[in-house]
Amino acid sequence: MSGNHLPSNKHKCIPLFLPNNYRWNSRTGNLTKISRVNRSHLVLCDDAASLLSGIAYPICIVAICGDRRTGKSYIISQLHEPSLEYCIFGVSDSMRANTIGIWMSGQPFLKTLENGQQVAIILVDTEGFDSIETMATHDDVIFTLTLLLSSVLIYNVTGNVKDTDLLKLRKVGQFAREIQGRSGKRVDGSNLADFFPNFMWLFRDMLLKPRRVKNGREVSVPIEEYLKEEVLKRNYSVNQRTYDNVTLATIGEDILRCFPVFKAFSLSFPSDDPDVLAELENPKNRSLIQPKFKREVTEFIAVLRRLFKAKKAWPLSKFMHGNEFVSVARTYLDSVQNGSIMTTVCTSAEQTVRKTLDEAFDNAAKSYDNMMGMLRLPRSERSLDRIHKMRCEETLKQFADDVSCVTQKQLISEYSANLKERLASYDGNGHVVGGLYHKYVRENDQQHCIDVANRLLTGKLHTLQAQNTTYYSVIAATIDSMKEEYDRMSRGNAAQQIKEDVLSKGVSEFYIDNVNWIWKTTGFQIPSISNINDRERFKARLRALKSEEALRQQERAREELKRAKAEQERLLRKKMEEEERERERINARMVDTKLQEFMAGPEREIQSINKRYEEALQLHTERATRAVLEQHTASLRGTAPSYTYNVQAFKQTLTELREQAHKLLGIHENCRCMCCGTDKIQDPRYECKVCPNYNLCENCFRCKASHSHAFQRIILKEPYPVYVGIPGVRHNIIHPTVMCDGCAEHPMNGNRYKCTVCDNFDFCESCFKKKRDHSHGFNLITWPGATATAAGTPGGPVSPRAQCKAQ
């Protein structure tokens, strides 16, 4: 058994066809008889249909039929692979039938045949003939279905060869003659090999030995030879030809003629013990079965397995799969029970052939269509015709391969001719007028015309755009030549339509898209555009361009006025700036004069202090010299000095003079810059509010020092220190009592600009650079108490001196 997957049922066997007065419970596996319902017909079981539909392999139906209570179920169960400990279909020793209707194994298995083909084997057991619970018509229905649906048929009989067993096979000849009458052909095993199954005649419990006369004496022969020569081939003399004898001879001839393979086999008694026979499937009784019977069963199974073949969909030579078998089974079941089985078989055969041919026809046409659809168009006519012929040959070959299972050559020829007509039809002049190829010829011509039109539009119109010609006659001549060239190069019935749809449309779009320069060319006139909508679009676009041109002229005039006004304003502003710069120079000279006057006072005071310092130093020298001389003289005389000099008073005087000078010059005594290291810091001095005795000079505070604490500024002439923020950050210089008259910032950070005319009017640095609505001059004050420097007017250039100080 192969490891490939096959669908199966949880029950070891399931009904394939059940009488209408029985009900199958698929959940429990129980079969229940319906009371008060008479048996009238068979019904296809849904579980069996579902299981068979899921089989994707070719199927082989191995069925057994025969009289009731003859051990059919036991024999058919022995064929299962792998062999089982139990009997699939079950046996019993009662008089009542154990198998009702037609049953199949619940676990199909795969088997590889001698030809290498893999098939799904399905074992089928049938209800026995001549049951007291059924009528002859029921037996006829079961045998007919088994004969039509099986791949291998086992005809199980008991005892010796009887004419009654032969009469039950008369259906075979009836089917053969009916098919012959409808088809008009003689029917033999060669053309019915796919319709009838391989046949195995199995004799059970056979005691007598088959014998026949050879060479004048009676000898024992195999049962198969005996059946063929003595039973099925009966040669009666004229006096012996009765109706019954002729009937039996005809049945025998039909059996040998119709079944593709005929085999016969005989089995002896399994056991002489009735108890063993009653429970033959019990594993405990296997050792009690006669060894001869076991050997015969093994040999029988080996012979029968060589008869396995896949079921074919007659009259085709293709194999039948599960879903196809279910469809055929439904059709045969209805026809057998309605009495129209032969009509159905022959009609179904014809329909199957027609369906196969139709499907192959449609698939071939679709394949041709798909292959041609993958072509990149356009192509030359010769190239397209060559490809069509190649694809046509491939399509006809595919159709021949698909219908290789059909034996009706005349039908194949008719369909082949129709397929050629479907692919392409020609008129008397050899031109394509129909078929699938005609569609691609039209598409090829259409695509060729479209490509020609697009190529002309792209080449000539783009050249016109690039030249940007100033003469309308050049444009018109180029478009006329383009249309003439299209007429020469186009082909097919759709050439004129594509000329209107593509070429004329492209020309119209060219006119519409480039109307902005075309209407300005020399000799311009409204072009003749065929499409009404495009013509109206062109005119609307032209009107819009003229309106836009008029608006542009008006806009240019307004721009000229604006430029003239702007020039006047520039000249006026330049004059005002010159006047402002002159005022600034005057103010600067005035400030310098006042500064000189202001600085002259401290200089005179310093000169006075220096004079007093020199006089004190001269007096000190004189007095010190005198004191030294007096002390020396007194020492020589040995008397006390008459004159002494107080040096401490002189030092006090010098200290006072130095402090006055330092205060006047703004020099902070005993204060060292922690950044540059200078010992004398001149105003202003910056003192850290956190670190004790941490001072910075102005230059280090503004540019060099890196300190995260806040500082205060100390000026000797001012009574209180002023908070100035972190060193090196200009915006932290705060003017605590000043508010910006531009943005209302209070207190003001950074540089302060004070109006030289207005009283108490100040700008911050941002407002001074942006505001242009104040024409007075301003002074720059970098920190509270710093010297003011002329800075110019707001929004204008800052004076170089103020700019240097602000940085």
Coordinates of C-alpha atoms in Angstrom, one line a residue, residues 449-657:
C449 CA -1.9 53.2 -37.3
I450 CA -1.8 54.4 -33.7
D451 CA 2.0 54.1 -33.7
V452 CA 2.3 55.9 -37.0
A453 CA 0.1 58.7 -35.8
N454 CA 2.0 59.0 -32.4
R455 CA 5.3 58.9 -34.2
L456 CA 4.3 61.7 -36.5
L457 CA 2.8 63.8 -33.7
T458 CA 5.9 63.3 -31.5
G459 CA 8.4 64.0 -34.3
K460 CA 7.0 66.8 -36.4
L461 CA 5.0 68.7 -33.7
H462 CA 7.9 68.6 -31.2
T463 CA 10.2 69.9 -34.0
L464 CA 7.8 72.8 -34.5
Q465 CA 7.8 73.6 -30.8
A466 CA 11.6 73.5 -30.7
Q467 CA 11.9 75.8 -33.8
N468 CA 9.4 78.2 -32.3
T469 CA 8.7 79.6 -35.8
T470 CA 7.2 83.0 -36.2
Y471 CA 5.3 82.2 -39.4
Y472 CA 1.9 80.5 -39.3
S473 CA 2.3 79.2 -42.8
V474 CA 5.2 77.0 -41.7
I475 CA 3.0 75.4 -39.0
A476 CA 0.1 74.8 -41.4
A477 CA 2.4 73.2 -44.1
T478 CA 4.0 70.9 -41.5
I479 CA 0.6 69.6 -40.3
D480 CA -0.7 69.1 -43.9
S481 CA 2.5 67.1 -44.8
M482 CA 2.0 65.0 -41.6
K483 CA -1.5 64.0 -42.6
E484 CA -0.4 63.1 -46.1
E485 CA 2.4 61.0 -44.7
Y486 CA -0.1 59.2 -42.4
D487 CA -2.3 58.4 -45.3
R488 CA 0.7 56.7 -47.1
M489 CA 1.8 54.7 -44.1
S490 CA -1.5 53.6 -42.5
R491 CA -3.3 50.4 -43.3
G492 CA -6.6 48.5 -42.4
N493 CA -10.2 49.5 -42.2
A494 CA -9.7 51.5 -39.0
A495 CA -7.1 53.9 -40.5
Q496 CA -9.6 56.7 -41.1
Q497 CA -11.1 56.4 -37.7
I498 CA -7.7 56.4 -36.0
K499 CA -6.8 59.4 -38.1
E500 CA -9.7 61.3 -36.6
D501 CA -9.3 59.9 -33.1
V502 CA -5.5 60.1 -32.7
L503 CA -3.9 62.3 -35.4
S504 CA -6.6 65.0 -35.6
K505 CA -7.0 64.9 -31.8
G506 CA -3.2 65.3 -31.3
V507 CA -3.2 68.2 -33.8
S508 CA -6.0 69.9 -31.9
E509 CA -4.3 69.4 -28.6
F510 CA -1.1 70.9 -30.2
Y511 CA -3.0 74.0 -31.3
I512 CA -4.7 74.3 -27.9
D513 CA -1.5 73.7 -25.8
N514 CA 0.6 76.1 -27.9
V515 CA -1.9 78.8 -28.7
N516 CA 0.1 81.2 -26.5
W517 CA 2.8 81.5 -29.2
I518 CA 0.9 80.3 -32.3
W519 CA -1.6 83.3 -32.2
K520 CA 1.4 85.7 -32.2
T521 CA 2.9 84.2 -35.4
T522 CA 2.8 86.2 -38.6
G523 CA -0.2 85.5 -40.7
F524 CA -2.1 83.7 -37.9
Q525 CA -5.6 82.6 -38.6
I526 CA -8.1 80.3 -36.8
P527 CA -7.1 76.7 -37.7
S528 CA -9.6 74.3 -39.1
I529 CA -10.2 71.9 -36.2
S530 CA -12.7 69.2 -37.1
N531 CA -13.9 68.4 -33.6
I532 CA -16.4 71.0 -32.4
N533 CA -15.5 70.7 -28.8
D534 CA -11.8 71.1 -29.5
R535 CA -12.5 74.1 -31.8
E536 CA -14.5 75.8 -29.0
R537 CA -11.7 75.0 -26.5
F538 CA -9.2 76.6 -28.9
K539 CA -11.3 79.7 -29.3
A540 CA -11.9 79.9 -25.5
R541 CA -8.2 79.5 -24.9
L542 CA -7.5 82.2 -27.5
R543 CA -9.9 84.6 -25.9
A544 CA -8.4 83.9 -22.5
L545 CA -4.9 84.6 -23.8
K546 CA -6.0 87.9 -25.3
S547 CA -7.6 88.8 -22.0
E548 CA -4.5 87.8 -20.1
E549 CA -2.3 89.8 -22.5
A550 CA -4.5 92.9 -21.8
L551 CA -4.3 92.3 -18.1
R552 CA -0.5 91.9 -18.4
Q553 CA -0.2 95.2 -20.2
Q554 CA -2.2 96.9 -17.5
E555 CA 0.0 95.2 -14.9
R556 CA 3.1 96.3 -16.7
A557 CA 1.8 99.9 -16.7
R558 CA 1.1 99.7 -13.0
E559 CA 4.5 98.2 -12.4
E560 CA 6.1 101.2 -14.2
L561 CA 4.2 103.6 -12.0
K562 CA 5.3 101.7 -8.9
R563 CA 8.9 101.7 -10.1
A564 CA 8.8 105.4 -10.7
K565 CA 7.2 106.0 -7.3
A566 CA 9.7 103.7 -5.7
E567 CA 12.6 105.6 -7.4
Q568 CA 11.2 108.9 -6.1
E569 CA 10.9 107.5 -2.6
R570 CA 14.5 106.1 -2.9
L571 CA 15.9 109.5 -3.9
L572 CA 13.9 111.2 -1.1
R573 CA 15.1 108.6 1.4
K574 CA 18.7 109.0 0.2
K575 CA 18.4 112.8 0.7
M576 CA 17.0 112.3 4.1
E577 CA 19.7 109.8 5.0
E578 CA 22.4 112.3 3.9
E579 CA 20.8 115.0 6.0
E580 CA 20.6 112.6 8.9
R581 CA 24.2 111.6 8.5
E582 CA 25.1 115.3 8.5
R583 CA 23.1 115.8 11.7
E584 CA 24.9 112.8 13.2
R585 CA 28.3 114.3 12.3
I586 CA 27.2 117.6 13.9
N587 CA 25.9 115.7 17.0
A588 CA 29.1 113.7 17.1
R589 CA 31.2 116.9 17.0
M590 CA 29.1 118.4 19.7
V591 CA 29.4 115.2 21.8
D592 CA 33.1 115.1 21.3
T593 CA 33.4 118.8 22.3
K594 CA 31.3 118.2 25.4
L595 CA 33.3 115.0 26.2
Q596 CA 36.5 117.0 25.8
E597 CA 35.1 119.7 28.1
F598 CA 33.9 117.0 30.5
M599 CA 37.3 115.3 30.5
A600 CA 39.2 118.6 30.9
G601 CA 37.8 118.9 34.5
P602 CA 39.2 115.6 35.8
E603 CA 42.5 116.3 33.9
R604 CA 42.9 119.7 35.7
E605 CA 42.1 118.0 39.0
I606 CA 44.7 115.3 38.3
Q607 CA 47.2 118.0 37.4
S608 CA 46.5 119.7 40.7
I609 CA 46.9 116.5 42.6
N610 CA 50.1 115.7 40.8
K611 CA 51.4 119.3 41.6
R612 CA 50.4 118.8 45.3
Y613 CA 52.0 115.4 45.2
E614 CA 55.3 116.8 43.8
E615 CA 55.2 119.7 46.4
A616 CA 54.6 117.2 49.2
L617 CA 57.4 115.0 47.9
Q618 CA 59.8 118.0 47.7
L619 CA 58.8 119.2 51.2
H620 CA 59.2 115.7 52.5
T621 CA 62.7 115.5 50.9
E622 CA 63.7 118.8 52.4
R623 CA 62.4 118.0 55.9
A624 CA 63.8 114.5 55.8
T625 CA 67.3 115.8 54.8
R626 CA 67.1 118.5 57.5
A627 CA 66.1 115.9 60.1
V628 CA 69.0 113.6 59.1
L629 CA 71.5 116.5 59.3
E630 CA 70.2 117.6 62.7
Q631 CA 70.4 114.1 64.0
H632 CA 74.0 113.7 62.7
T633 CA 75.1 117.0 64.1
A634 CA 73.5 116.2 67.5
S635 CA 75.3 112.9 67.6
L636 CA 78.6 114.6 66.9
R637 CA 77.9 117.1 69.7
G638 CA 76.5 114.6 72.0
T639 CA 73.3 116.5 72.4
A640 CA 69.7 115.9 71.5
P641 CA 68.6 116.9 68.0
S642 CA 66.8 120.2 67.9
Y643 CA 64.6 119.2 64.9
T644 CA 62.6 116.0 64.2
Y645 CA 60.4 114.9 61.1
N646 CA 57.1 113.0 61.3
V647 CA 57.3 110.5 58.4
Q648 CA 53.9 108.9 59.2
A649 CA 52.2 112.1 58.5
F650 CA 53.9 112.3 55.1
K651 CA 52.7 108.8 54.2
Q652 CA 49.1 109.7 55.3
T653 CA 49.2 112.7 53.0
L654 CA 50.5 110.5 50.1
T655 CA 47.7 107.9 50.7
E656 CA 45.0 110.6 50.6
L657 CA 46.4 112.0 47.4

